[in-house]
Amino acid sequence: MDERRTLRVSQAVREELAEIVGFEMDDPRLLAVDVTAVHVSPDSRHATVMVAVRGTEQELNQALAALEHAQGFLRRQLASRLQLRHVPELQFEGDKNPDAEGRIDILLKRAKKSRGRAEN
């Protein structure tokens, strides 16, 4: 797959996962989880999802376990939202040093979406 397409798919998957995890999942272990980055393989069969958790190492491990448990649900949601030939297998990893720029971008997009819902 073209490198630009891989980057676009990675960005789209990150945005959708951030939306799903941040607003649509009710698991209490996922309250402090932010999806910071997604790296999709060139064949788009596998994706490594980097997540940051505000909290302790134990909370990170619990959040990763919850995400692994919800992997099938997350893939089905991605399949229904994105027009991809292959929805990648998701592998979750803790992001020890989440970059501030990525987190700010996520928070701004969340604020825009929630503002749009409040106006309707």
Coordinates of N, CA and C in Angstrom, one line a residue:
M1 N 0.8 -1.2 0.0 CA 0.0 0.0 0.0 C 0.9 1.2 0.0
D2 N 0.4 2.3 -0.6 CA 1.1 3.5 -0.7 C 1.3 4.1 0.7
E3 N 2.5 4.7 0.9 CA 2.8 5.3 2.3 C 1.8 6.3 2.7
R4 N 1.3 7.2 1.8 CA 0.4 8.2 2.1 C -1.0 7.6 2.5
R5 N -1.4 6.5 1.8 CA -2.6 5.8 2.1 C -2.5 5.2 3.5
T6 N -1.4 4.6 3.8 CA -1.2 4.0 5.1 C -1.3 5.1 6.2
L7 N -0.7 6.2 6.0 CA -0.9 7.3 7.0 C -2.3 7.8 7.1
R8 N -3.0 7.9 6.0 CA -4.4 8.3 6.1 C -5.3 7.3 6.8
V9 N -5.0 6.0 6.5 CA -5.8 4.9 7.2 C -5.5 4.9 8.7
S10 N -4.2 5.1 9.0 CA -3.8 5.2 10.4 C -4.5 6.3 11.1
Q11 N -4.5 7.5 10.5 CA -5.2 8.6 11.1 C -6.7 8.4 11.3
A12 N -7.3 7.8 10.3 CA -8.8 7.6 10.3 C -9.1 6.6 11.4
V13 N -8.3 5.5 11.5 CA -8.5 4.5 12.6 C -8.3 5.1 13.9
R14 N -7.3 6.0 14.1 CA -7.1 6.6 15.4 C -8.2 7.5 15.8
E15 N -8.7 8.3 14.8 CA -9.8 9.2 15.1 C -11.1 8.4 15.5
E16 N -11.4 7.3 14.8 CA -12.6 6.6 15.1 C -12.4 5.8 16.5
L17 N -11.3 5.2 16.7 CA -11.1 4.5 18.0 C -11.1 5.5 19.1
A18 N -10.6 6.7 19.0 CA -10.6 7.7 20.0 C -12.1 8.1 20.3
E19 N -12.9 8.2 19.3 CA -14.3 8.5 19.5 C -15.0 7.3 20.2
I20 N -14.8 6.1 19.7 CA -15.5 5.0 20.3 C -15.1 4.8 21.8
V21 N -13.8 4.8 22.0 CA -13.3 4.5 23.4 C -13.7 5.7 24.3
G22 N -13.6 6.9 23.8 CA -13.8 8.0 24.6 C -15.3 8.3 25.0
F23 N -16.2 8.0 24.0 CA -17.6 8.4 24.2 C -18.6 7.3 24.2
E24 N -18.3 6.1 23.6 CA -19.3 5.1 23.4 C -19.1 3.9 24.3
M25 N -18.0 3.7 24.9 CA -17.8 2.5 25.7 C -18.0 2.9 27.2
D26 N -18.7 2.0 27.9 CA -19.1 2.2 29.3 C -18.2 1.5 30.3
D27 N -17.2 0.9 29.8 CA -16.3 0.2 30.8 C -15.5 1.2 31.7
P28 N -15.7 1.1 33.0 CA -15.0 2.1 33.9 C -13.5 2.0 33.8
R29 N -12.9 0.9 33.3 CA -11.5 0.8 33.2 C -11.0 1.7 32.0
L30 N -11.9 2.2 31.2 CA -11.5 3.0 30.0 C -11.7 4.5 30.2
L31 N -12.1 4.9 31.4 CA -12.4 6.3 31.6 C -11.2 7.3 31.3
A32 N -10.0 6.9 31.7 CA -8.9 7.7 31.6 C -8.0 7.3 30.4
V33 N -8.5 6.7 29.4 CA -7.8 6.2 28.2 C -7.9 7.2 27.1
D34 N -6.7 7.5 26.5 CA -6.6 8.3 25.2 C -5.9 7.5 24.2
V35 N -6.4 7.5 23.0 CA -5.8 6.8 21.9 C -4.8 7.8 21.3
T36 N -3.5 7.6 21.4 CA -2.5 8.6 21.0 C -2.0 8.4 19.6
A37 N -1.9 7.2 19.1 CA -1.4 6.9 17.8 C -1.8 5.5 17.3
V38 N -1.9 5.4 16.0 CA -2.2 4.1 15.4 C -1.2 3.9 14.3
H39 N -0.6 2.8 14.2 CA 0.4 2.4 13.2 C -0.2 1.2 12.4
V40 N -0.6 1.4 11.2 CA -1.2 0.4 10.4 C -0.1 -0.2 9.5
S41 N -0.1 -1.5 9.4 CA 1.0 -2.2 8.5 C 0.7 -1.8 7.1
P42 N 1.7 -1.9 6.2 CA 1.5 -1.6 4.8 C 0.4 -2.4 4.1
D43 N 0.2 -3.6 4.5 CA -0.9 -4.4 3.9 C -2.3 -4.2 4.6
S44 N -2.3 -3.3 5.6 CA -3.5 -3.0 6.4 C -4.2 -4.1 7.0
R45 N -3.4 -5.1 7.4 CA -4.0 -6.3 8.1 C -3.8 -6.2 9.6
H46 N -2.8 -5.4 10.0 CA -2.5 -5.3 11.5 C -2.3 -3.8 11.8
A47 N -2.7 -3.5 13.0 CA -2.6 -2.1 13.5 C -2.1 -2.2 15.0
T48 N -1.1 -1.4 15.3 CA -0.7 -1.2 16.7 C -1.3 0.1 17.2
V49 N -2.1 0.0 18.2 CA -2.8 1.1 18.8 C -2.1 1.5 20.1
M50 N -1.6 2.8 20.1 CA -0.9 3.3 21.3 C -1.9 4.0 22.1
V51 N -2.0 3.7 23.4 CA -3.0 4.3 24.3 C -2.2 4.9 25.5
A52 N -2.7 6.0 26.0 CA -2.1 6.6 27.2 C -3.2 6.6 28.2
V53 N -2.8 6.3 29.4 CA -3.7 6.2 30.6 C -3.2 7.1 31.7
R54 N -4.1 8.0 32.1 CA -3.7 8.9 33.2 C -4.0 8.0 34.5
G55 N -2.9 7.6 35.1 CA -3.0 6.8 36.3 C -1.7 6.0 36.5
T56 N -1.9 4.9 37.2 CA -0.8 4.1 37.6 C -0.6 3.0 36.6
E57 N 0.5 2.2 36.8 CA 0.8 1.1 35.9 C -0.3 0.1 35.9
Q58 N -0.8 -0.1 37.1 CA -1.9 -1.1 37.3 C -3.1 -0.7 36.5
E59 N -3.5 0.6 36.5 CA -4.6 1.1 35.7 C -4.3 0.9 34.2
L60 N -3.1 1.1 33.8 CA -2.7 0.9 32.4 C -3.0 -0.5 32.0
N61 N -2.5 -1.5 32.8 CA -2.7 -2.9 32.5 C -4.2 -3.3 32.5
Q62 N -5.0 -2.7 33.4 CA -6.4 -3.0 33.4 C -7.0 -2.4 32.1
A63 N -6.6 -1.2 31.7 CA -7.2 -0.6 30.5 C -6.8 -1.5 29.3
L64 N -5.6 -1.9 29.2 CA -5.1 -2.7 28.1 C -5.9 -4.1 28.0
A65 N -6.2 -4.6 29.2 CA -7.0 -5.9 29.3 C -8.4 -5.6 28.8
A66 N -9.0 -4.5 29.1 CA -10.3 -4.1 28.7 C -10.4 -3.9 27.2
L67 N -9.3 -3.3 26.6 CA -9.3 -3.1 25.2 C -9.1 -4.4 24.4
E68 N -8.3 -5.2 25.0 CA -8.1 -6.6 24.3 C -9.4 -7.3 24.3
H69 N -10.1 -7.2 25.4 CA -11.4 -7.9 25.6 C -12.4 -7.4 24.6
A70 N -12.4 -6.1 24.3 CA -13.3 -5.4 23.4 C -12.9 -5.3 22.0
Q71 N -11.8 -6.0 21.6 CA -11.2 -6.0 20.3 C -12.2 -6.3 19.2
G72 N -13.0 -7.3 19.4 CA -14.0 -7.7 18.4 C -15.0 -6.6 18.1
F73 N -15.5 -6.0 19.2 CA -16.5 -4.9 19.2 C -15.9 -3.7 18.4
L74 N -14.6 -3.4 18.8 CA -14.0 -2.3 18.1 C -13.8 -2.5 16.7
R75 N -13.4 -3.7 16.3 CA -13.2 -4.0 14.8 C -14.5 -3.9 14.1
R76 N -15.6 -4.4 14.7 CA -16.9 -4.3 14.0 C -17.3 -2.8 13.9
Q77 N -17.1 -2.0 14.9 CA -17.4 -0.6 14.8 C -16.6 0.1 13.7
L78 N -15.3 -0.2 13.6 CA -14.5 0.3 12.6 C -15.0 -0.1 11.2
A79 N -15.4 -1.3 11.1 CA -15.9 -1.8 9.8 C -17.1 -1.1 9.3
S80 N -18.0 -0.8 10.3 CA -19.2 -0.1 9.9 C -19.0 1.4 9.6
R81 N -17.9 2.0 10.2 CA -17.7 3.4 10.0 C -16.7 3.8 8.9
L82 N -15.8 2.9 8.6 CA -14.7 3.2 7.6 C -14.9 2.3 6.4
Q83 N -14.7 2.8 5.2 CA -14.8 2.0 4.0 C -13.4 1.4 3.7
L84 N -13.1 0.3 4.4 CA -11.8 -0.4 4.2 C -12.1 -1.8 3.7
R85 N -11.2 -2.2 2.8 CA -11.3 -3.6 2.3 C -11.0 -4.6 3.5
H86 N -10.0 -4.3 4.3 CA -9.6 -5.1 5.4 C -9.6 -4.3 6.6
V87 N -10.3 -4.6 7.6 CA -10.2 -3.9 8.9 C -9.1 -4.6 9.7
P88 N -8.1 -3.8 10.1 CA -6.9 -4.4 10.7 C -7.2 -5.1 12.0
E89 N -6.4 -6.1 12.3 CA -6.4 -6.7 13.6 C -5.7 -5.7 14.6
L90 N -6.3 -5.5 15.7 CA -5.8 -4.4 16.6 C -5.0 -5.0 17.7
Q91 N -3.8 -4.4 17.9 CA -2.9 -4.8 19.0 C -2.7 -3.5 19.9
F92 N -3.0 -3.6 21.2 CA -2.9 -2.4 22.0 C -1.6 -2.4 22.8
E93 N -1.0 -1.2 22.9 CA 0.2 -1.1 23.7 C 0.1 0.2 24.5
G94 N 0.7 0.3 25.6 CA 0.7 1.5 26.4 C 1.7 2.5 25.9
D95 N 1.3 3.7 25.9 CA 2.2 4.8 25.4 C 2.8 5.5 26.7
K96 N 4.0 5.2 26.9 CA 4.6 5.8 28.1 C 4.9 7.3 28.1
N97 N 5.1 7.8 26.9 CA 5.3 9.2 26.7 C 4.4 9.8 25.6
P98 N 3.1 10.0 26.0 CA 2.2 10.5 25.0 C 2.6 12.0 24.6
D99 N 2.7 12.2 23.4 CA 3.1 13.6 22.9 C 1.9 14.6 23.2
A100 N 2.3 15.7 23.6 CA 1.3 16.7 23.9 C 0.5 17.2 22.7
E101 N 1.2 17.3 21.6 CA 0.5 17.7 20.3 C -0.6 16.8 19.9
G102 N -0.4 15.5 20.0 CA -1.4 14.5 19.6 C -2.6 14.6 20.6
R103 N -2.3 14.7 21.9 CA -3.4 14.8 22.9 C -4.2 16.1 22.7
I104 N -3.5 17.2 22.4 CA -4.3 18.4 22.1 C -5.2 18.3 20.9
D105 N -4.7 17.7 19.9 CA -5.5 17.5 18.7 C -6.7 16.6 19.0
I106 N -6.6 15.6 19.8 CA -7.7 14.7 20.2 C -8.7 15.5 21.0
L107 N -8.2 16.3 21.9 CA -9.1 17.1 22.8 C -9.9 18.2 22.0
L108 N -9.2 18.8 21.0 CA -9.9 19.8 20.2 C -11.0 19.2 19.3
K109 N -10.7 18.0 18.7 CA -11.7 17.3 17.9 C -12.9 16.9 18.8
R110 N -12.6 16.4 20.0 CA -13.7 16.0 20.9 C -14.6 17.2 21.2
A111 N -13.9 18.3 21.5 CA -14.7 19.5 21.8 C -15.6 20.0 20.7
K112 N -15.0 19.9 19.5 CA -15.8 20.3 18.3 C -17.0 19.4 18.1
K113 N -16.8 18.1 18.2 CA -17.9 17.2 18.0 C -18.9 17.3 19.1
S114 N -18.5 17.5 20.4 CA -19.5 17.7 21.4 C -20.3 19.0 21.3
R115 N -19.6 20.0 20.8 CA -20.3 21.3 20.6 C -21.3 21.2 19.5
G116 N -21.0 20.4 18.5 CA -21.9 20.2 17.4 C -23.1 19.4 17.8
R117 N -23.0 18.5 18.7 CA -24.1 17.7 19.2 C -25.0 18.5 20.1
A118 N -24.4 19.4 20.9 CA -25.1 20.3 21.8 C -26.0 21.3 21.1
E119 N -25.6 21.7 19.9 CA -26.3 22.7 19.1 C -27.5 22.1 18.5
N120 N -27.5 20.8 18.2 CA -28.6 20.1 17.5 C -29.8 19.8 18.4

